[in-house]
Coordinates of C-alpha atoms in Angstrom, one line a residue:
X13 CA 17.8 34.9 -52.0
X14 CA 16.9 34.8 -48.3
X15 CA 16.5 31.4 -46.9
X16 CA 13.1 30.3 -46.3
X17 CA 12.2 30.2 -42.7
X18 CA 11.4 26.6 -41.1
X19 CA 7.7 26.2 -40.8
X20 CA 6.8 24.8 -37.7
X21 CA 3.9 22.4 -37.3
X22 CA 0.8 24.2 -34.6
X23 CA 1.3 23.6 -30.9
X24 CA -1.6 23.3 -29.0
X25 CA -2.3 26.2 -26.5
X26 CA -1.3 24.3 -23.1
X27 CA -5.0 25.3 -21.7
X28 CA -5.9 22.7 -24.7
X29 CA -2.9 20.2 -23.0
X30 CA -4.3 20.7 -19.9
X31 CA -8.2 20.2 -20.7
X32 CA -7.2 16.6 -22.6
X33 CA -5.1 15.0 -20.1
X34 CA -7.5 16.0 -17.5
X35 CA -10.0 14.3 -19.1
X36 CA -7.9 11.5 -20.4
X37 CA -6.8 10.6 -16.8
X38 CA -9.0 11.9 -14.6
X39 CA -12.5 11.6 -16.1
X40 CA -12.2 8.6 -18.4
X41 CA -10.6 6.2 -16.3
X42 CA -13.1 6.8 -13.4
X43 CA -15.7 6.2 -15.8
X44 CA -14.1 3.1 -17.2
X45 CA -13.7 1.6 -13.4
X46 CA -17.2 2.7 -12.6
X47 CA -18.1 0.6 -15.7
X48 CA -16.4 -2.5 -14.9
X49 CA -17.6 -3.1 -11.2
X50 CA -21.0 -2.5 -12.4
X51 CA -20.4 -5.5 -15.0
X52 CA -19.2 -7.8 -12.9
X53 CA -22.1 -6.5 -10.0
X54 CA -24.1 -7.9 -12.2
X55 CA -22.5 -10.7 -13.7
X56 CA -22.2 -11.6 -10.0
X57 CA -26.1 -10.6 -9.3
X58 CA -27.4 -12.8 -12.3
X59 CA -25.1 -15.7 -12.9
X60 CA -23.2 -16.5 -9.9
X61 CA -26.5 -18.9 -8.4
X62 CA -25.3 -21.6 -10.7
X63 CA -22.4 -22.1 -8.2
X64 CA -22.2 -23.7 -5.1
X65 CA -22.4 -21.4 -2.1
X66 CA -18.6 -21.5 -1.3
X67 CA -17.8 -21.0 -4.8
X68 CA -20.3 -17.9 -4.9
X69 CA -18.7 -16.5 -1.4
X70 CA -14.9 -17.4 -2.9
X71 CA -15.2 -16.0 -6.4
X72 CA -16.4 -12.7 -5.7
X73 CA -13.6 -12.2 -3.1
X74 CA -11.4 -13.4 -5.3
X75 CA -12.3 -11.3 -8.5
X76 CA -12.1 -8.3 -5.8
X77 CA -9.0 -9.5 -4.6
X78 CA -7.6 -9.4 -8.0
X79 CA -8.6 -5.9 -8.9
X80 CA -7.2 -4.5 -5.5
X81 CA -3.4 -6.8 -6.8
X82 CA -3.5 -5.0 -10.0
X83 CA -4.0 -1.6 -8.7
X84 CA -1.5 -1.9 -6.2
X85 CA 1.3 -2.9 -8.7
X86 CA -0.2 -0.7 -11.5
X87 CA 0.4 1.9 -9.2
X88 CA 3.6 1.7 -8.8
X89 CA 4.0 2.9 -12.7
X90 CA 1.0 4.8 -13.2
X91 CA -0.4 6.1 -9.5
X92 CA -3.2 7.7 -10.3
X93 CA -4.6 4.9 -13.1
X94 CA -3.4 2.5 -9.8
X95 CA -5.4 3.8 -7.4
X96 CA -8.7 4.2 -9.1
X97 CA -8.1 0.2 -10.1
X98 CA -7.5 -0.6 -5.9
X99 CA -10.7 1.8 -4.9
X100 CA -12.9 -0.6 -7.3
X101 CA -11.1 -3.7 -6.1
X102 CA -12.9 -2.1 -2.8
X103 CA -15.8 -1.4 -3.7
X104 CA -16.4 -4.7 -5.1
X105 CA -15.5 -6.5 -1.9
X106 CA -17.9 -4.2 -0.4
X107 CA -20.8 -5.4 -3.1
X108 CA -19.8 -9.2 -2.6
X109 CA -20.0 -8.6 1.3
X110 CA -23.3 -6.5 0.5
X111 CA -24.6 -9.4 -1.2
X112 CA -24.2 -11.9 0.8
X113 CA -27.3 -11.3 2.8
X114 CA -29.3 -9.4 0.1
X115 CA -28.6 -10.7 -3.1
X116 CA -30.7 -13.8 -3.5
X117 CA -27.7 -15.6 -6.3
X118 CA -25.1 -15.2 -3.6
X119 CA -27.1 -14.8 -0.2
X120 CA -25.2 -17.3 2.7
X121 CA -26.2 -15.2 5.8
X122 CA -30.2 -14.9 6.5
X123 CA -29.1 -13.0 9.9
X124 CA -29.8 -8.9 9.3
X125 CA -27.7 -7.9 12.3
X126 CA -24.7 -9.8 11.1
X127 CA -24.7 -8.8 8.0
X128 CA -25.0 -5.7 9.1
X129 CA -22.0 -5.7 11.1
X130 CA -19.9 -6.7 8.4
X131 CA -20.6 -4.3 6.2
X132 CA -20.3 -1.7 9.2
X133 CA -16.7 -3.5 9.5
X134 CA -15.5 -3.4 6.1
X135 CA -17.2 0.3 5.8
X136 CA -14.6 0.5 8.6
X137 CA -11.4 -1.4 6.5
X138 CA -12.3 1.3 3.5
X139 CA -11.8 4.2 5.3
X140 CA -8.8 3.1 7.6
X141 CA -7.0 2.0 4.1
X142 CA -7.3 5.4 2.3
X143 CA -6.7 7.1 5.0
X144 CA -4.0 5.2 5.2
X145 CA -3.0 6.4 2.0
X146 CA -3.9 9.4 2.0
X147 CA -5.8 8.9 -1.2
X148 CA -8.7 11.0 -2.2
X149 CA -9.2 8.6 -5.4
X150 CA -9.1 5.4 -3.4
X151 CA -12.0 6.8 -1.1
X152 CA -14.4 8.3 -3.7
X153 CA -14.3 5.5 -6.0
X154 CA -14.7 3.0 -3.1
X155 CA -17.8 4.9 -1.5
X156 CA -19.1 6.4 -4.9
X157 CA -19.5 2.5 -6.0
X158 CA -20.5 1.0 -3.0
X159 CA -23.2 3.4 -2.7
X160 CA -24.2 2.2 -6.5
X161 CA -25.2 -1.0 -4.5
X162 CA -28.3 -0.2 -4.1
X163 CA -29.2 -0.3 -7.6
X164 CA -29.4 -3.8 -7.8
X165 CA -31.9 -4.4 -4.6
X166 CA -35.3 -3.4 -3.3
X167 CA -35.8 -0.6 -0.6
X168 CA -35.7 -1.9 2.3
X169 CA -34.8 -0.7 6.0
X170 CA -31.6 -2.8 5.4
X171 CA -30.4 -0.6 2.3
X172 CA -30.9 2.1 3.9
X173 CA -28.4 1.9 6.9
X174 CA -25.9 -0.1 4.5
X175 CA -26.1 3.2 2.6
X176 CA -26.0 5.5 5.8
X177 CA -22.5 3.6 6.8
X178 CA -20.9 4.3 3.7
X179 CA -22.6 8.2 4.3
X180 CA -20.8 7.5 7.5
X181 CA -17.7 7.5 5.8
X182 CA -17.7 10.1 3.4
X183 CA -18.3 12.5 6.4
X184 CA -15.5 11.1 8.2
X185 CA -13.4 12.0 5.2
X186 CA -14.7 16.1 4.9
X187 CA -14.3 16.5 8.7
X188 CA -10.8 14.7 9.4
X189 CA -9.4 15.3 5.7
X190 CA -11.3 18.3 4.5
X191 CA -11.8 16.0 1.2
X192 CA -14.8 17.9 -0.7
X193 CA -14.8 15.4 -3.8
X194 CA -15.7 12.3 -1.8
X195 CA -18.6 13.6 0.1
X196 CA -20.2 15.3 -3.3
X197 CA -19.8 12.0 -5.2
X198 CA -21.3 10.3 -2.5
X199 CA -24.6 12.8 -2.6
X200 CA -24.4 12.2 -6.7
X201 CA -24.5 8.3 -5.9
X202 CA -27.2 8.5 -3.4
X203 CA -29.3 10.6 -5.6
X204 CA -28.7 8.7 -8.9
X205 CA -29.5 5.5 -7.2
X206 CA -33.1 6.9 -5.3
X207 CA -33.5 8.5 -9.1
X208 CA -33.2 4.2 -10.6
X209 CA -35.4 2.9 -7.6
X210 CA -38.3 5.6 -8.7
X211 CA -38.5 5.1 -12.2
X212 CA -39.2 1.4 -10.9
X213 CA -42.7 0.6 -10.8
X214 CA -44.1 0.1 -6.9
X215 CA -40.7 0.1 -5.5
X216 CA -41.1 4.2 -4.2
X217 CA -44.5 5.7 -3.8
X218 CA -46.5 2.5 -4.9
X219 CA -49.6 3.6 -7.1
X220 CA -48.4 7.0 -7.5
X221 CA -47.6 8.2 -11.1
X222 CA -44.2 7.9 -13.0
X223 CA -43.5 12.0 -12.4
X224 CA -44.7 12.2 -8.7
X225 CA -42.3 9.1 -8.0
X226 CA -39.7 10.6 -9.5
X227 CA -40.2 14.2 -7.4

């Protein structure tokens, strides 16, 4: 009798292949990094005004300094994982610098204009890097996440131009680089965070109703 033929287990079609890894690499570790900065924004935000104010300064640089190390030797066996770790080792630099005039728990500078110019300079320090690099990743997750900042503050005239420098980058990025992701996540964090600030009540459009505030 003829010899039964081998069975051979399902393979997945490769547009199947394709969808998962995208996701698995592309989508879910961006989410997870987006995840933890917020976690320690706020851990930073609520608890760090138990320390001393070089402690405060010192441990958020650190903690950012950290997550920018272990992107940059991640990277060397997994780019891609890497450099979304370095972009939020970034963008938390840029919150701890943010905060250090506007978040009352770490706040060591009560001059606007300095402050200010630091942020302007380290706005500056993000884009050099990843252009640097040449990394697409590195900039959106630094900008998309430093834009986020804004979250955890009131409006004021000082949010808004710490949010039109990082604008200021993402623009720099679609005219020198022709980068289309950076720019668009930066118009999804800008919008997502004036969406947070008018579900708040009397921080947009005091008085008016929930649905006008949102509109």
């Amino acid at each position: 009798s003829p010899s039964a033929a081998p069975v051979t287990p399902p393979v997945a079609a490769p547009e199947q292949r394709d969808l998962e890894a995208h996701v698995g690499t592309y989508w879910l570790s961006r989410l997870g990094i987006v995840a933890l900065i917020i976690g320690i924004a706020y851990l930073i935000t609520y608890h760090f005004g138990e320390l001393g104010v070089l402690a405060r300064v010192g441990a958020g640089y650190l903690l950012s300094a950290g997550l920018g190390a272990f992107g940059l030797w991640l990277a060397r066996r997994h780019p891609l994982f890497g450099r979304i770790v370095f972009g939020g080792g970034l963008a938390l630099a840029y919150f701890v610098t943010y905060a250090l005039h506007f978040i009352p728990a770490v706040r060591v500078i009560d001059s606007e204009v300095l402050a200010l110019v630091l942020l302007a300079g380290f706005v500056v320090a993000i884009v050099t890097i990843a252009h640097r690099m040449q990394s697409e990743t590195v900039a959106g997750i630094a900008l998309f996440l430093g834009l986020h900042t804004g979250m955890l503050s009131d409006i004021t005239a000082f949010t808004l131009l710490s949010t039109t420098l990082l604008a200021a980058g993402a623009l720099f990025f679609l005219v020198r680089n022709r980068w289309v992701i950076v720019p668009l996540s930066s118009l999804v964090a800008v919008y997502s965070t004036h969406v947070v600030w008018a579900v708040r009540t009397g921080h947009m459009a005091p008085g008016a109703p929930g649905d006008d505030r949102l509109l």
